[in-house]
């Protein structure tokens, strides 16, 4: 009897599937007791969509490499356009996602732990996409190393390049530690958690002041463009980053859970919705003052830009995308009884992500329409199909890279308690009967330690950390 009980204990402590995987199944972590990123059917649909998006983007990339900026609608008086807007959009996604991860790893809000690794990976991929887009806009990528050889302390761009490199290195280091902790591979878990907290603390000012606040400073110091010039601009960038980053992770977490066949974590999504609501309300307040102060100050140049934003060719980026999709409609949803329904929460999050892209277009293009010098004609710009094509290539390519890393590593895998702790009554009753039989047959009572908040059993390795 005692031998049978010991054998049952060993079987329960081992991973359910010990078969060795090979080929694509090994890469996807299937057959190793690990939860896949997507189910086979969902995987086929998802990667099919990504492949189509990348194919659509190839003509834009080829045209940029062969024709230069002639394939755009840019000109001498209109040097920035769609690619710059997309660049700051992804920098904002990165900074917002990272700041959300600090709620877990720095401030100990472990109710958001499920999205911690996804937030770090989203921040890394978003920065890669942002740098690729700004690289396509600037061109001459072979001269990039020279940036580190030449530095001017008063140039925001000089500071930004160095901040970006430090920021990406910090994100990669933190993600590696987080994955090793989750898989039970860290030899000293407490020390690894301490390092994650230290990196997170360093990263907070780096993300706020250096990365996205610094990106806002690139615009804020351009005195000839009254729509950008001012000290409030970098702060607006940071708050908007929290809005977009939180909304992105809510949408990704929901749809990945659906694609895996799991029920979405409603408690997590409702918690994130409160963070999103707070960020949206702060963003509304800052936007109110951004437009009120120039109006009260009778700033004619700023009035002209406000009129272009509200009634000009890009009115839809301000009225529809910024005011309605980012602020008013999400605030109504999250403040009303609709916030108790997961579907409405996710719809608000997806609306915000799309709307923030319109905000970036509204930031970049309308302030550049008036002539720089009085008497110059107004500029006219609208992105060409090839410009949109190039953006699609890097957006879908970034999504592809994110998905492949998530297949390879447990980025979205739930906490181990969801796999290891038995909750149903029948299993609990069986465990109780087994313990009673063991106590009756053996003079020495043998106990096992149950997984707790700091004790996890990794299904793939069977390691306790």
Coordinates of C-alpha atoms in Angstrom, one line a residue:
X1 CA 0.0 0.0 0.0
X2 CA 2.8 2.5 0.9
X3 CA 4.6 1.7 -2.4
X4 CA 1.4 2.5 -4.3
X5 CA 1.0 5.8 -2.5
X6 CA 4.6 6.7 -3.2
X7 CA 4.2 5.9 -6.9
X8 CA 1.1 8.1 -7.1
X9 CA 3.0 11.0 -5.5
X10 CA 5.7 10.7 -8.0
X11 CA 3.2 10.7 -10.9
X12 CA 1.4 13.7 -9.6
X13 CA 4.7 15.7 -9.2
X14 CA 5.9 15.0 -12.7
X15 CA 4.7 16.9 -15.8
X16 CA 1.8 15.3 -17.5
X17 CA 3.5 15.1 -20.9
X18 CA 7.1 14.0 -20.7
X19 CA 7.4 13.1 -24.4
X20 CA 10.3 14.9 -26.2
X21 CA 9.1 17.2 -28.9
X22 CA 11.0 17.9 -32.0
X23 CA 10.8 20.3 -35.0
X24 CA 8.1 22.9 -34.9
X25 CA 6.4 21.4 -31.8
X26 CA 9.6 21.8 -29.8
X27 CA 9.8 25.5 -30.8
X28 CA 6.1 26.0 -29.9
X29 CA 6.7 24.3 -26.5
X30 CA 4.0 21.7 -27.2
X31 CA 4.3 18.3 -25.6
X32 CA 6.4 19.8 -22.7
X33 CA 3.6 20.6 -20.3
X34 CA 3.5 24.2 -21.5
X35 CA 0.5 26.1 -22.7
X36 CA 0.7 27.0 -26.4
X37 CA 0.5 30.7 -27.5
X38 CA -2.5 29.8 -29.8
X39 CA -4.5 26.8 -30.7
X40 CA -3.8 25.3 -34.2
X41 CA -6.8 26.8 -35.9
X42 CA -6.3 30.2 -34.3
X43 CA -2.6 30.0 -35.2
X44 CA -3.3 29.4 -38.8
X45 CA -5.7 32.4 -39.0
X46 CA -3.4 34.7 -37.1
X47 CA -0.3 34.0 -39.0
X48 CA -2.2 34.1 -42.3
X49 CA -3.3 37.7 -41.5
X50 CA 0.2 38.7 -40.5
X51 CA 1.7 37.2 -43.7
X52 CA -0.9 39.1 -45.8
X53 CA 0.0 42.3 -44.0
X54 CA 3.7 41.9 -44.6
X55 CA 3.2 41.1 -48.3
X56 CA 1.1 44.3 -48.6
X57 CA 4.0 46.2 -47.1
X58 CA 6.7 44.9 -49.3
X59 CA 6.0 47.3 -52.2
X60 CA 6.4 50.3 -49.8
X61 CA 9.8 49.1 -48.5
X62 CA 11.1 48.4 -52.0
X63 CA 9.9 51.8 -53.2
X64 CA 11.6 53.5 -50.3
X65 CA 14.9 51.7 -50.9
X66 CA 14.9 52.4 -54.6
X67 CA 13.2 55.8 -55.0
X68 CA 14.1 57.5 -51.7
X69 CA 11.6 60.0 -50.4
X70 CA 10.2 60.6 -53.9
X71 CA 7.6 57.9 -53.2
X72 CA 6.1 60.1 -50.4
X73 CA 4.1 63.3 -50.4
X74 CA 6.7 65.1 -48.3
X75 CA 8.5 68.2 -49.5
X76 CA 11.0 70.9 -48.3
X77 CA 8.3 72.7 -46.3
X78 CA 6.7 69.5 -45.1
X79 CA 9.6 67.2 -44.0
X80 CA 7.6 65.1 -41.4
X81 CA 4.5 63.0 -42.1
X82 CA 3.0 59.6 -41.6
X83 CA 6.3 57.8 -40.6
X84 CA 7.1 60.3 -37.9
X85 CA 3.5 60.0 -36.5
X86 CA 3.9 56.2 -36.5
X87 CA 7.3 56.5 -34.9
X88 CA 6.1 58.4 -31.9
X89 CA 3.0 56.2 -31.7
X90 CA 5.2 53.1 -31.1
X91 CA 7.5 54.9 -28.8
X92 CA 4.5 55.7 -26.7
X93 CA 3.2 52.1 -26.8
X94 CA 6.6 51.0 -25.5
X95 CA 6.9 53.5 -22.7
X96 CA 3.3 52.9 -21.6
X97 CA 3.7 49.1 -21.6
X98 CA 6.9 49.3 -19.6
X99 CA 5.4 51.7 -17.0
X100 CA 2.5 49.3 -16.7
X101 CA 5.0 46.5 -16.0
X102 CA 6.5 48.5 -13.1
X103 CA 3.2 48.2 -11.3
X104 CA 4.1 44.5 -10.9
X105 CA 7.8 44.4 -10.6
X106 CA 8.4 47.7 -8.7
X107 CA 5.2 48.5 -6.8
X108 CA 4.2 44.9 -6.0
X109 CA 0.7 45.0 -7.6
X110 CA 0.7 41.3 -8.3
X111 CA -2.9 41.3 -9.4
X112 CA -1.4 42.4 -12.7
X113 CA 1.4 39.8 -12.7
X114 CA -0.1 37.9 -15.6
X115 CA 0.6 40.7 -18.1
X116 CA 4.1 41.5 -16.7
X117 CA 6.1 39.6 -19.3
X118 CA 3.8 40.6 -22.1
X119 CA 4.2 44.2 -21.1
X120 CA 8.0 43.9 -21.3
X121 CA 8.0 42.1 -24.6
X122 CA 5.5 44.7 -26.0
X123 CA 7.8 47.5 -25.0
X124 CA 10.8 45.9 -26.7
X125 CA 9.0 45.1 -30.0
X126 CA 7.3 48.5 -30.1
X127 CA 10.8 50.2 -29.8
X128 CA 12.1 48.1 -32.6
X129 CA 9.2 49.1 -34.8
X130 CA 9.6 52.7 -33.9
X131 CA 13.3 52.7 -34.7
X132 CA 12.7 51.0 -38.0
X133 CA 10.1 53.6 -39.0
X134 CA 12.3 56.6 -38.0
X135 CA 15.2 54.9 -39.8
X136 CA 13.1 54.7 -43.0
X137 CA 12.3 58.4 -42.7
X138 CA 15.9 59.5 -42.1
X139 CA 17.6 57.2 -44.5
X140 CA 21.4 56.7 -44.6
X141 CA 21.2 54.0 -41.9
X142 CA 24.9 53.1 -42.5
X143 CA 25.8 56.4 -40.7
X144 CA 24.0 55.4 -37.5
X145 CA 27.3 54.5 -35.6
X146 CA 28.5 58.1 -36.1
X147 CA 25.8 59.3 -33.8
X148 CA 27.7 57.9 -30.8
X149 CA 30.9 59.5 -31.8
X150 CA 29.3 63.0 -32.0
X151 CA 27.4 64.4 -29.1
X152 CA 25.9 67.8 -28.3
X153 CA 24.5 68.3 -24.8
X154 CA 21.8 70.8 -25.9
X155 CA 20.4 68.5 -28.7
X156 CA 17.4 66.4 -27.6
X157 CA 18.2 64.0 -30.5
X158 CA 21.7 63.3 -29.2
X159 CA 20.3 62.5 -25.8
X160 CA 17.5 60.4 -27.3
X161 CA 19.7 58.0 -29.1
X162 CA 21.6 57.1 -26.0
X163 CA 18.4 56.9 -23.9
X164 CA 16.9 54.5 -26.5
X165 CA 20.0 52.1 -26.4
X166 CA 20.0 52.1 -22.5
X167 CA 16.2 51.6 -22.4
X168 CA 16.2 48.6 -24.8
X169 CA 19.1 46.9 -23.0
X170 CA 17.2 47.4 -19.7
X171 CA 14.0 45.9 -21.1
X172 CA 15.7 42.9 -22.6
X173 CA 17.6 42.2 -19.3
X174 CA 14.3 42.5 -17.3
X175 CA 12.4 40.2 -19.6
X176 CA 15.1 37.5 -19.5
X177 CA 15.0 37.6 -15.6
X178 CA 11.2 37.5 -15.6
X179 CA 11.0 34.5 -18.0
X180 CA 13.7 32.6 -16.0
X181 CA 11.7 33.3 -12.8
X182 CA 8.5 32.0 -14.3
X183 CA 10.1 28.8 -15.6
X184 CA 11.8 28.1 -12.3
X185 CA 15.3 28.4 -13.7
X186 CA 16.6 31.2 -11.4
X187 CA 19.0 29.7 -8.9
X188 CA 18.3 32.6 -6.4
X189 CA 14.7 33.7 -7.0
X190 CA 14.8 36.4 -4.4
X191 CA 17.9 38.0 -5.8
X192 CA 16.4 37.9 -9.3
X193 CA 13.3 39.6 -8.0
X194 CA 15.4 42.3 -6.4
X195 CA 17.3 42.9 -9.7
X196 CA 14.0 43.2 -11.5
X197 CA 12.9 45.8 -9.0
X198 CA 16.2 47.7 -9.4
X199 CA 15.9 47.7 -13.1
X200 CA 12.3 48.8 -13.0
X201 CA 13.2 51.7 -10.7
X202 CA 16.0 52.8 -13.0
X203 CA 13.7 52.4 -16.0
X204 CA 10.9 54.6 -14.7
X205 CA 12.7 58.0 -15.0
X206 CA 14.4 56.6 -18.2
X207 CA 11.0 55.9 -19.8
X208 CA 9.3 59.1 -18.6
X209 CA 12.1 61.7 -18.9
X210 CA 14.4 60.0 -21.5
X211 CA 12.3 57.9 -23.9
X212 CA 8.8 59.3 -24.4
X213 CA 9.2 62.6 -22.5
X214 CA 12.4 63.1 -24.5
X215 CA 10.6 62.3 -27.7
X216 CA 8.1 65.0 -26.8
X217 CA 11.0 67.4 -26.1
X218 CA 12.1 67.0 -29.8
X219 CA 8.8 68.6 -30.7
X220 CA 8.5 71.0 -27.8
X221 CA 11.8 72.9 -28.6
X222 CA 10.7 73.8 -32.1
X223 CA 9.9 77.4 -31.5
X224 CA 8.8 78.1 -35.1
X225 CA 5.8 75.7 -34.6
X226 CA 3.6 77.1 -32.0
X227 CA 1.5 73.9 -32.0
X228 CA 4.4 72.1 -30.4
X229 CA 6.4 74.7 -28.6
X230 CA 5.9 74.6 -24.8
X231 CA 6.8 72.8 -21.6
X232 CA 3.5 70.9 -21.4
X233 CA 4.1 68.9 -24.5
X234 CA 6.5 66.2 -23.0
X235 CA 4.1 65.6 -20.2
X236 CA 1.2 65.1 -22.6
X237 CA 3.3 62.5 -24.4
X238 CA 3.9 60.5 -21.2
X239 CA 0.3 60.5 -20.2
X240 CA -0.8 59.5 -23.7
X241 CA 1.8 56.7 -23.5
X242 CA 0.1 55.2 -20.4
X243 CA -3.3 55.4 -22.2
X244 CA -2.1 53.6 -25.3
X245 CA 0.2 51.1 -23.5
X246 CA -2.5 50.0 -21.1
X247 CA -5.2 49.7 -23.8
X248 CA -2.8 47.6 -26.0
X249 CA -2.1 45.1 -23.3
X250 CA -5.8 44.7 -22.4
X251 CA -6.6 43.9 -26.0
X252 CA -3.6 41.5 -26.4
X253 CA -4.3 39.7 -23.2
X254 CA -8.0 39.2 -24.1
X255 CA -7.5 38.0 -27.6
X256 CA -4.6 35.7 -26.7
X257 CA -6.7 34.1 -24.1
X258 CA -9.5 33.6 -26.6
X259 CA -7.1 32.2 -29.1
X260 CA -5.8 29.7 -26.6
X261 CA -9.3 28.5 -25.6
X262 CA -9.0 29.9 -22.1
X263 CA -11.6 32.2 -20.5
X264 CA -10.3 35.7 -20.3
X265 CA -9.3 36.9 -16.9
X266 CA -12.1 39.3 -16.1
X267 CA -10.6 40.4 -12.8
X268 CA -7.4 41.4 -14.5
X269 CA -9.1 43.2 -17.3
X270 CA -11.3 45.1 -14.9
X271 CA -8.3 46.1 -12.9
X272 CA -6.5 47.3 -16.0
X273 CA -9.6 49.2 -17.1
X274 CA -9.4 51.3 -13.9
X275 CA -5.8 52.1 -14.7
X276 CA -6.9 53.0 -18.3
X277 CA -9.8 55.2 -17.0
X278 CA -7.4 57.2 -14.7
X279 CA -5.0 57.7 -17.6
X280 CA -7.8 58.8 -19.9
X281 CA -9.2 61.3 -17.4
X282 CA -5.7 62.8 -16.9
X283 CA -5.2 63.0 -20.6
X284 CA -8.6 64.8 -21.0
X285 CA -7.5 67.4 -18.4
X286 CA -4.1 68.1 -20.0
X287 CA -5.8 68.4 -23.4
X288 CA -8.3 70.9 -22.0
X289 CA -5.5 73.1 -20.7
X290 CA -3.4 72.6 -23.9
X291 CA -6.2 74.3 -25.9
X292 CA -7.5 76.7 -23.3
X293 CA -4.3 78.6 -22.4
X294 CA -3.4 79.7 -26.0
X295 CA -7.1 80.7 -26.5
X296 CA -7.0 82.9 -23.4
X297 CA -3.6 84.3 -24.3
X298 CA -4.9 85.3 -27.8
X299 CA -2.1 83.5 -29.5
X300 CA -3.0 84.0 -33.2
X301 CA -0.5 81.4 -34.5
X302 CA -1.8 78.8 -32.2
X303 CA -5.4 79.8 -33.0
X304 CA -4.6 79.1 -36.7
X305 CA -3.4 75.6 -35.8
X306 CA -6.4 74.9 -33.6
X307 CA -8.7 75.9 -36.5
X308 CA -6.8 73.5 -38.9
X309 CA -7.0 70.7 -36.4
X310 CA -10.8 71.2 -35.8
X311 CA -12.0 72.1 -39.3
X312 CA -9.0 71.5 -41.7
X313 CA -8.3 68.4 -43.8
X314 CA -7.3 66.4 -40.7
X315 CA -10.4 67.3 -38.6
X316 CA -11.2 63.6 -38.3
X317 CA -7.9 62.9 -36.4
X318 CA -9.0 65.5 -33.8
X319 CA -12.8 65.2 -33.6
X320 CA -13.3 61.5 -34.3
X321 CA -10.1 59.8 -33.2
X322 CA -8.8 62.0 -30.4
X323 CA -11.9 63.4 -28.7
X324 CA -14.4 60.6 -29.4
X325 CA -12.3 57.4 -29.7
X326 CA -9.7 58.1 -27.0
X327 CA -11.5 60.3 -24.5
X328 CA -15.3 60.6 -24.6
X329 CA -16.6 57.2 -25.6
X330 CA -14.0 55.2 -23.5
X331 CA -14.7 57.4 -20.5
X332 CA -18.5 56.8 -20.9
X333 CA -18.0 53.1 -21.1
X334 CA -15.6 52.8 -18.2
X335 CA -17.7 55.1 -15.9
X336 CA -21.0 53.4 -16.7
X337 CA -22.4 50.0 -15.8
X338 CA -21.0 48.8 -19.1
X339 CA -17.6 48.6 -17.3
X340 CA -18.9 45.4 -15.7
X341 CA -19.0 43.6 -19.1
X342 CA -15.7 42.4 -20.4
X343 CA -16.7 42.8 -24.0
X344 CA -17.3 46.5 -23.6
X345 CA -14.1 47.0 -21.7
X346 CA -12.1 45.4 -24.5
X347 CA -14.0 47.3 -27.1
X348 CA -13.0 50.6 -25.3
X349 CA -9.4 49.5 -25.1
X350 CA -9.2 48.6 -28.8
X351 CA -10.9 51.9 -29.6
X352 CA -8.3 53.8 -27.6
X353 CA -5.3 52.1 -29.4
X354 CA -6.7 53.0 -32.8
X355 CA -7.6 56.5 -31.7
X356 CA -4.2 57.3 -30.2
X357 CA -2.7 56.7 -33.7
X358 CA -5.0 59.5 -34.9
X359 CA -3.7 61.6 -32.0
X360 CA -0.2 61.2 -33.3
X361 CA -1.2 62.2 -36.8
X362 CA -2.9 65.2 -35.3
X363 CA 0.2 66.1 -33.4
X364 CA 2.6 65.9 -36.4
X365 CA 0.8 67.0 -39.5
X366 CA -1.6 70.0 -38.8
X367 CA 1.0 72.2 -37.1
X368 CA 3.2 71.9 -40.2
X369 CA 0.5 73.0 -42.6
X370 CA 0.9 76.8 -42.1
X371 CA 4.0 78.3 -43.8
X372 CA 7.0 78.6 -41.5
X373 CA 7.5 82.3 -42.6
X374 CA 4.7 84.8 -43.0
X375 CA 3.7 85.0 -46.7
X376 CA 4.7 81.4 -47.5
X377 CA 1.8 79.3 -48.9
X378 CA 0.2 76.7 -46.7
X379 CA 1.5 73.1 -47.1
X380 CA -0.7 70.3 -48.4
X381 CA 0.1 66.7 -47.4
X382 CA -1.6 63.3 -47.3
X383 CA 0.2 60.0 -47.1
X384 CA 0.6 58.0 -50.3
X385 CA -0.4 54.4 -50.6
X386 CA 3.2 53.5 -50.6
X387 CA 3.8 55.3 -47.3
X388 CA 0.9 53.4 -45.7
X389 CA 2.3 50.2 -47.3
X390 CA 5.7 50.7 -45.6
X391 CA 4.0 51.3 -42.2
X392 CA 2.0 48.1 -42.7
X393 CA 5.2 46.1 -43.3
X394 CA 6.7 47.1 -40.0
X395 CA 3.5 46.9 -38.0
X396 CA 2.7 43.4 -39.1
X397 CA 6.3 42.4 -39.0
X398 CA 6.5 43.6 -35.3
X399 CA 3.3 41.6 -34.6
X400 CA 4.9 38.6 -36.2
X401 CA 8.1 38.9 -34.1
X402 CA 6.0 39.3 -30.9
X403 CA 4.0 36.2 -31.8
X404 CA 7.1 34.1 -32.5
X405 CA 8.8 35.1 -29.2
X406 CA 5.5 34.3 -27.4
X407 CA 5.5 30.8 -29.1
X408 CA 9.1 30.2 -28.0
X409 CA 8.9 31.6 -24.4
X410 CA 6.1 31.6 -21.8
X411 CA 5.1 35.2 -22.3
X412 CA 1.4 34.7 -21.8
X413 CA 1.4 31.5 -19.8
X414 CA -0.8 31.9 -16.7
X415 CA 0.6 31.6 -13.2
X416 CA 1.6 28.1 -12.3
X417 CA -1.1 27.7 -9.6
X418 CA -3.6 27.5 -12.5
X419 CA -1.9 24.4 -13.7
X420 CA -0.7 22.8 -10.5
X421 CA -3.3 23.4 -7.8
X422 CA -6.3 21.0 -7.9
X423 CA -9.5 22.8 -7.2
X424 CA -12.3 20.3 -7.9
X425 CA -14.0 18.5 -5.1
X426 CA -13.5 15.0 -6.4
X427 CA -9.7 15.5 -6.6
X428 CA -9.7 17.1 -3.1
X429 CA -11.6 14.2 -1.7
X430 CA -9.2 11.7 -3.3
X431 CA -6.3 13.5 -1.8
X432 CA -7.9 13.4 1.6
X433 CA -8.6 9.6 1.4
X434 CA -5.0 9.0 0.3
X435 CA -3.6 11.0 3.2
X436 CA -5.9 9.1 5.7
X437 CA -4.8 5.7 4.2
X438 CA -1.1 6.8 4.4
X439 CA -1.5 7.8 8.0
X440 CA -3.1 4.5 8.9
X441 CA -0.5 2.3 7.1
X442 CA 2.7 4.1 8.0
X443 CA 3.9 5.0 11.5
X444 CA 5.5 8.1 10.1
X445 CA 3.1 10.7 8.5
X446 CA 4.5 12.0 5.2
X447 CA 3.3 15.5 4.2
X448 CA 3.8 17.4 1.0
X449 CA 4.2 21.2 0.7
X450 CA 1.3 22.8 -1.2
X451 CA 2.2 25.5 -3.8
X452 CA 1.6 28.9 -2.3
X453 CA 2.1 32.5 -3.4
X454 CA 5.8 32.2 -3.5
X455 CA 6.1 28.5 -4.3
X456 CA 5.4 27.5 -7.9
X457 CA 5.9 24.2 -9.7
X458 CA 6.7 24.6 -13.4
X459 CA 5.0 21.9 -15.4
X460 CA 7.8 21.8 -18.0
X461 CA 10.7 21.3 -15.5
X462 CA 9.0 20.3 -12.3
X463 CA 11.2 22.8 -10.5
X464 CA 10.3 24.6 -7.3
X465 CA 11.4 28.2 -7.0

